Amino acid sequence: MKAIVTVMLKPGVLDPQGRAIGHALETLGFDGIGDVRAGKIIELELAETDAGKAKAAAEAMADKLLANTVIESYRVEVV
Amino acid sequence: MSLRAGIVLFPGTNRERDMAIALAKVSGGREPVMIWHKETSLPPLDLIVLPGGFSHGDYLRCGAMAAQSPVMRAVRDFAEAGGHVLGVCNGFQILTEAGMLPGALLRNAGLRFLGQDHSMRVEQTDSIYTSGYAQGQIIRVVLAHGDGNYFADTATLDRLEGEGQVAFRYASPSGEVSDATNPNGSQRGIAGIISANRRVLGLMPHPEDYVDPLMGGEDGLPMFAGIVQGLAA
């Protein structure tokens, strides 16, 4: 199965990249843009066939490597 | 005086020669040993250095992959046994990713890679790395980083301040510390922090870049002289 891990900077951690994207969008004429946050998505192909176990495995991977929980939070979705 | 220093090399490390020059200069010409990141054991050493560079291409997060390298288990054991570890630039990022120092290094607030001189203020002097400086001394160092924005939560920052673990802060040449003297958005202008036992130091600027008048300065030399004085038998 596939696990999709979404990693985002935690609220309160400055995201200069997101801010730069927001400024660029305003420069392009898009109105009404509030806070912009940029993160990353990591797709994992897993041999595991049990959704619960696949999710637990992906969460362990996120805790160990994919996210730095000092500054980032993550969400795992199994599809 | 002879210092047994080891420098760890990861794929993408590129500042190991500068570090070796600085260490050899204060150690009677004795060259540090270079240690490849796949090593699982270390020779007898007084000091381990994680030098600057772009380990593993800075993929995922700066230092994230290197922190999981086989050698880091040995480096962690070395530190836990009371060994001295110095991490500069990418080495600082690796130490935080490995959980050996608190906090994390984020993208510079201005998003630009900084390659420039800067001043920093010495905030504490009770370690081998800082004993060669005076409290509050302003030294000139070189910045060469895109991700040097030090972050930790408020409780951690307060603890670091309270325990005297803030080693260096970005400053003006006259010693002021303010938002205007902060090149990368680091919390409280922090340029380097030291472990509670004063043996593991991480800093973003490069003290090894100023150890000879021919390099343009010698403000980094007291750090390396202090290391030798503190460690060499």
Short mmCIF file of C-alpha atoms in Angstrom, two decimals:
data_model
loop_
_atom_site.label_atom_id
_atom_site.label_comp_id
_atom_site.label_asym_id
_atom_site.label_seq_id
_atom_site.Cartn_x
_atom_site.Cartn_y
_atom_site.Cartn_z
CA MET A 1 0.00 0.00 0.00
CA LYS A 2 0.94 3.60 -0.20
CA ALA A 3 1.45 5.93 2.75
CA ILE A 4 1.41 9.67 2.16
CA VAL A 5 3.28 11.65 4.81
CA THR A 6 2.60 15.38 4.89
CA VAL A 7 5.19 17.37 6.85
CA MET A 8 4.53 21.00 7.81
CA LEU A 9 6.32 23.49 10.01
CA LYS A 10 4.50 23.82 13.32
CA PRO A 11 2.31 26.87 13.90
CA GLY A 12 4.47 29.61 15.36
CA VAL A 13 7.60 28.51 13.49
CA LEU A 14 8.50 31.17 10.93
CA ASP A 15 8.09 29.92 7.37
CA PRO A 16 10.04 32.37 5.19
CA GLN A 17 9.46 30.22 2.12
CA GLY A 18 5.70 30.36 2.58
CA ARG A 19 5.90 34.10 3.11
CA ALA A 20 7.93 34.53 -0.10
CA ILE A 21 5.36 32.49 -2.02
CA GLY A 22 2.60 34.73 -0.62
CA HIS A 23 4.46 37.87 -1.70
CA ALA A 24 4.99 36.45 -5.18
CA LEU A 25 1.29 35.65 -5.51
CA GLU A 26 0.39 39.19 -4.50
CA THR A 27 2.86 40.51 -7.08
CA LEU A 28 1.01 38.44 -9.66
CA GLY A 29 -2.20 40.21 -8.74
CA PHE A 30 -3.90 37.57 -6.59
CA ASP A 31 -5.91 39.25 -3.83
CA GLY A 32 -6.99 38.27 -0.35
CA ILE A 33 -4.10 35.96 0.49
CA GLY A 34 -3.53 35.41 4.19
CA ASP A 35 -0.80 33.30 5.74
CA VAL A 36 0.94 30.93 3.27
CA ARG A 37 2.70 27.83 4.60
CA ALA A 38 4.90 25.51 2.52
CA GLY A 39 5.55 21.91 3.49
CA LYS A 40 6.49 18.64 1.89
CA ILE A 41 4.75 15.44 0.91
CA ILE A 42 6.58 12.12 0.99
CA GLU A 43 4.94 9.13 -0.69
CA LEU A 44 6.01 5.71 0.52
CA GLU A 45 5.31 2.44 -1.29
CA LEU A 46 4.98 -0.16 1.46
CA ALA A 47 4.86 -3.95 1.19
CA GLU A 48 2.54 -4.04 4.22
CA THR A 49 -1.08 -4.90 3.34
CA ASP A 50 -2.71 -4.04 6.67
CA ALA A 51 -3.69 -0.35 6.68
CA GLY A 52 -3.26 0.05 10.43
CA LYS A 53 0.20 -1.49 10.42
CA ALA A 54 1.20 0.54 7.37
CA LYS A 55 0.12 3.73 9.11
CA ALA A 56 2.03 2.80 12.27
CA ALA A 57 5.15 2.03 10.23
CA ALA A 58 4.94 5.34 8.36
CA GLU A 59 4.49 7.19 11.66
CA ALA A 60 7.60 5.52 13.05
CA MET A 61 9.51 6.60 9.93
CA ALA A 62 8.22 10.15 10.32
CA ASP A 63 9.27 10.28 13.98
CA LYS A 64 12.71 8.90 13.24
CA LEU A 65 13.62 10.70 10.01
CA LEU A 66 10.93 12.26 7.81
CA ALA A 67 9.96 15.02 10.24
CA ASN A 68 11.94 16.90 12.86
CA THR A 69 9.32 17.16 15.58
CA VAL A 70 11.16 20.08 17.20
CA ILE A 71 9.95 22.27 14.33
CA GLU A 72 7.59 20.15 12.24
CA SER A 73 4.37 18.22 12.57
CA TYR A 74 3.26 15.45 10.26
CA ARG A 75 0.13 13.64 9.12
CA VAL A 76 0.01 10.14 7.66
CA GLU A 77 -2.62 8.98 5.21
CA VAL A 78 -2.73 5.40 3.91
CA VAL A 79 -4.28 4.81 0.47
CA MET B 1 51.39 19.53 22.54
CA SER B 2 49.56 16.93 20.62
CA LEU B 3 45.85 16.65 20.15
CA ARG B 4 44.20 13.49 18.90
CA ALA B 5 41.43 14.96 16.79
CA GLY B 6 39.11 13.19 14.37
CA ILE B 7 37.08 14.83 11.64
CA VAL B 8 33.99 13.02 10.39
CA LEU B 9 33.36 13.03 6.65
CA PHE B 10 29.90 12.62 5.19
CA PRO B 11 29.12 12.61 1.46
CA GLY B 12 28.98 16.32 0.68
CA THR B 13 31.21 17.49 3.54
CA ASN B 14 33.52 20.14 2.09
CA ARG B 15 35.12 22.06 4.96
CA GLU B 16 37.24 19.28 6.45
CA ARG B 17 40.55 20.60 5.07
CA ASP B 18 40.08 24.05 6.60
CA MET B 19 39.26 22.42 9.93
CA ALA B 20 42.33 20.16 9.66
CA ILE B 21 44.55 23.18 8.99
CA ALA B 22 43.22 24.98 12.06
CA LEU B 23 43.66 21.92 14.29
CA ALA B 24 47.14 21.09 12.97
CA LYS B 25 48.23 24.68 13.43
CA VAL B 26 47.64 24.59 17.19
CA SER B 27 48.77 21.01 17.62
CA GLY B 28 52.37 21.07 16.49
CA GLY B 29 51.44 20.08 12.96
CA ARG B 30 49.74 16.85 13.99
CA GLU B 31 47.08 16.11 11.40
CA PRO B 32 43.61 15.04 12.53
CA VAL B 33 42.40 11.66 11.37
CA MET B 34 39.59 11.67 8.81
CA ILE B 35 36.72 9.33 9.66
CA TRP B 36 34.29 8.18 6.96
CA HIS B 37 30.64 8.23 7.99
CA LYS B 38 30.21 4.49 7.51
CA GLU B 39 32.66 3.69 10.29
CA THR B 40 31.08 2.11 13.34
CA SER B 41 33.99 2.46 15.74
CA LEU B 42 36.44 5.25 16.45
CA PRO B 43 40.15 5.29 17.20
CA PRO B 44 41.19 6.78 20.57
CA LEU B 45 40.43 10.50 20.27
CA ASP B 46 40.38 13.65 22.40
CA LEU B 47 38.05 15.56 20.07
CA ILE B 48 35.60 14.77 17.31
CA VAL B 49 34.72 17.49 14.80
CA LEU B 50 31.70 17.50 12.52
CA PRO B 51 32.78 20.03 9.89
CA GLY B 52 30.83 22.20 7.50
CA GLY B 53 29.47 21.29 4.11
CA PHE B 54 26.31 19.96 2.54
CA SER B 55 26.07 16.41 3.81
CA HIS B 56 23.80 14.27 1.63
CA GLY B 57 23.03 17.31 -0.48
CA ASP B 58 20.98 18.88 2.35
CA TYR B 59 18.17 16.57 1.22
CA LEU B 60 15.06 16.37 3.43
CA ARG B 61 16.55 18.75 6.05
CA CYS B 62 20.13 19.92 6.53
CA GLY B 63 21.91 17.26 8.56
CA ALA B 64 18.91 14.92 8.78
CA MET B 65 20.46 12.06 6.85
CA ALA B 66 23.92 12.50 8.34
CA ALA B 67 22.44 12.33 11.84
CA GLN B 68 21.36 8.74 11.05
CA SER B 69 24.77 7.69 9.68
CA PRO B 70 26.44 4.62 11.23
CA VAL B 71 29.27 6.75 12.68
CA MET B 72 26.86 8.92 14.65
CA ARG B 73 26.11 6.09 17.06
CA ALA B 74 29.81 6.04 17.94
CA VAL B 75 29.92 9.85 18.12
CA ARG B 76 26.95 9.83 20.49
CA ASP B 77 28.57 7.15 22.67
CA PHE B 78 31.77 9.20 22.70
CA ALA B 79 29.87 12.30 23.87
CA GLU B 80 27.87 10.36 26.46
CA ALA B 81 31.15 9.07 27.89
CA GLY B 82 32.23 12.70 28.36
CA GLY B 83 34.01 13.20 25.05
CA HIS B 84 34.34 16.59 23.37
CA VAL B 85 32.49 17.17 20.10
CA LEU B 86 32.59 20.31 17.97
CA GLY B 87 30.05 20.89 15.21
CA VAL B 88 30.49 23.81 12.83
CA CYS B 89 27.82 24.92 10.37
CA ASN B 90 26.50 21.69 8.84
CA GLY B 91 28.08 19.99 11.86
CA PHE B 92 25.84 22.07 14.16
CA GLN B 93 22.82 21.11 12.07
CA ILE B 94 23.80 17.43 12.38
CA LEU B 95 24.19 17.72 16.18
CA THR B 96 20.67 19.16 16.52
CA GLU B 97 19.19 16.59 14.11
CA ALA B 98 20.90 13.85 16.15
CA GLY B 99 19.38 15.28 19.32
CA MET B 100 22.84 15.91 20.81
CA LEU B 101 22.06 19.63 21.13
CA PRO B 102 18.57 21.11 21.58
CA GLY B 103 16.69 23.12 18.97
CA ALA B 104 16.89 23.14 15.18
CA LEU B 105 18.30 25.24 12.35
CA LEU B 106 15.69 26.63 9.97
CA ARG B 107 15.98 28.38 6.64
CA ASN B 108 17.50 31.86 7.02
CA ALA B 109 14.68 34.35 7.64
CA GLY B 110 15.74 36.36 4.58
CA LEU B 111 15.84 33.16 2.47
CA ARG B 112 19.29 34.11 1.16
CA PHE B 113 22.44 32.05 1.51
CA LEU B 114 24.81 34.16 3.61
CA GLY B 115 28.49 34.16 2.66
CA GLN B 116 29.99 37.06 4.56
CA ASP B 117 31.90 38.27 7.58
CA HIS B 118 29.96 38.89 10.75
CA SER B 119 30.68 39.71 14.37
CA MET B 120 29.67 37.56 17.26
CA ARG B 121 29.81 38.06 21.00
CA VAL B 122 31.30 35.47 23.33
CA GLU B 123 28.58 34.74 25.89
CA GLN B 124 30.34 32.28 28.17
CA THR B 125 33.94 31.22 28.76
CA ASP B 126 33.74 28.07 30.88
CA SER B 127 34.58 25.56 28.17
CA ILE B 128 37.72 24.55 26.32
CA TYR B 129 36.23 26.16 23.21
CA THR B 130 35.63 29.56 24.78
CA SER B 131 38.24 29.82 27.56
CA GLY B 132 40.63 31.62 25.22
CA TYR B 133 38.22 34.54 24.91
CA ALA B 134 37.06 37.16 27.38
CA GLN B 135 33.42 37.25 28.45
CA GLY B 136 31.64 39.63 26.07
CA GLN B 137 34.53 39.72 23.60
CA ILE B 138 33.53 40.53 20.03
CA ILE B 139 35.13 38.31 17.42
CA ARG B 140 34.95 38.32 13.66
CA VAL B 141 33.84 35.13 11.96
CA VAL B 142 32.68 33.96 8.56
CA LEU B 143 29.11 32.96 7.77
CA ALA B 144 28.47 30.47 4.98
CA HIS B 145 24.99 29.04 5.39
CA GLY B 146 21.46 29.01 4.03
CA ASP B 147 19.89 27.34 7.06
CA GLY B 148 21.30 28.98 10.18
CA ASN B 149 18.14 30.32 11.77
CA TYR B 150 18.30 28.83 15.27
CA PHE B 151 14.96 27.81 16.67
CA ALA B 152 13.90 26.34 19.99
CA ASP B 153 10.72 26.75 22.01
CA THR B 154 10.61 29.45 24.66
CA ALA B 155 11.07 27.04 27.57
CA THR B 156 14.19 25.56 25.94
CA LEU B 157 15.59 29.02 25.18
CA ASP B 158 15.02 30.12 28.77
CA ARG B 159 16.72 26.98 30.05
CA LEU B 160 19.70 27.49 27.72
CA GLU B 161 20.05 31.09 28.91
CA GLY B 162 19.66 30.11 32.54
CA GLU B 163 22.26 27.36 32.35
CA GLY B 164 24.79 29.49 30.47
CA GLN B 165 24.53 27.32 27.39
CA VAL B 166 24.33 30.16 24.88
CA ALA B 167 27.96 30.25 23.73
CA PHE B 168 27.83 32.93 21.03
CA ARG B 169 25.40 35.56 19.77
CA TYR B 170 25.43 37.52 16.52
CA ALA B 171 26.41 41.11 17.27
CA SER B 172 27.50 44.37 15.73
CA PRO B 173 31.26 45.05 15.57
CA SER B 174 30.79 47.23 18.68
CA GLY B 175 29.03 44.44 20.56
CA GLU B 176 25.35 45.34 20.38
CA VAL B 177 22.89 42.50 19.96
CA SER B 178 19.59 43.43 18.33
CA ASP B 179 17.32 42.43 15.46
CA ALA B 180 19.49 44.64 13.24
CA THR B 181 22.60 42.60 14.06
CA ASN B 182 20.84 39.26 13.52
CA PRO B 183 21.71 38.02 10.03
CA ASN B 184 19.43 35.00 9.78
CA GLY B 185 16.50 35.37 12.18
CA SER B 186 17.93 33.15 14.92
CA GLN B 187 15.97 33.19 18.16
CA ARG B 188 17.62 35.63 20.58
CA GLY B 189 20.48 36.09 18.11
CA ILE B 190 21.96 32.71 19.00
CA ALA B 191 24.97 31.71 16.88
CA GLY B 192 26.15 28.77 18.98
CA ILE B 193 25.10 26.66 21.94
CA ILE B 194 26.95 24.32 24.23
CA SER B 195 25.83 21.22 26.10
CA ALA B 196 25.13 21.32 29.83
CA ASN B 197 28.43 19.52 30.52
CA ARG B 198 30.27 22.09 28.34
CA ARG B 199 31.71 19.44 26.06
CA VAL B 200 29.53 19.53 22.94
CA LEU B 201 29.56 22.84 21.06
CA GLY B 202 27.62 23.67 17.92
CA LEU B 203 27.88 26.96 16.05
CA MET B 204 26.93 28.19 12.59
CA PRO B 205 29.87 30.57 11.88
CA HIS B 206 33.27 29.22 10.85
CA PRO B 207 36.04 29.94 13.41
CA GLU B 208 38.43 27.79 11.32
CA ASP B 209 38.30 30.41 8.56
CA TYR B 210 40.26 32.94 10.63
CA VAL B 211 43.30 31.23 12.10
CA ASP B 212 46.09 32.92 10.18
CA PRO B 213 46.85 36.52 9.14
CA LEU B 214 47.00 35.29 5.54
CA MET B 215 43.34 34.30 5.83
CA GLY B 216 42.45 37.83 6.83
CA GLY B 217 42.20 37.31 10.55
CA GLU B 218 43.02 35.21 13.60
CA ASP B 219 39.89 35.61 15.69
CA GLY B 220 39.21 31.87 15.48
CA LEU B 221 42.59 30.89 16.80
CA PRO B 222 41.82 31.21 20.54
CA MET B 223 39.11 28.56 20.14
CA PHE B 224 41.56 26.02 18.73
CA ALA B 225 44.33 27.04 21.13
CA GLY B 226 41.87 26.56 24.00
CA ILE B 227 40.92 23.10 22.73
CA VAL B 228 44.57 22.01 22.70
CA GLN B 229 45.25 23.55 26.08
CA GLY B 230 42.25 21.79 27.55
CA LEU B 231 42.70 18.40 25.94
CA ALA B 232 46.23 17.67 24.80
CA ALA B 233 48.30 15.55 27.13
#
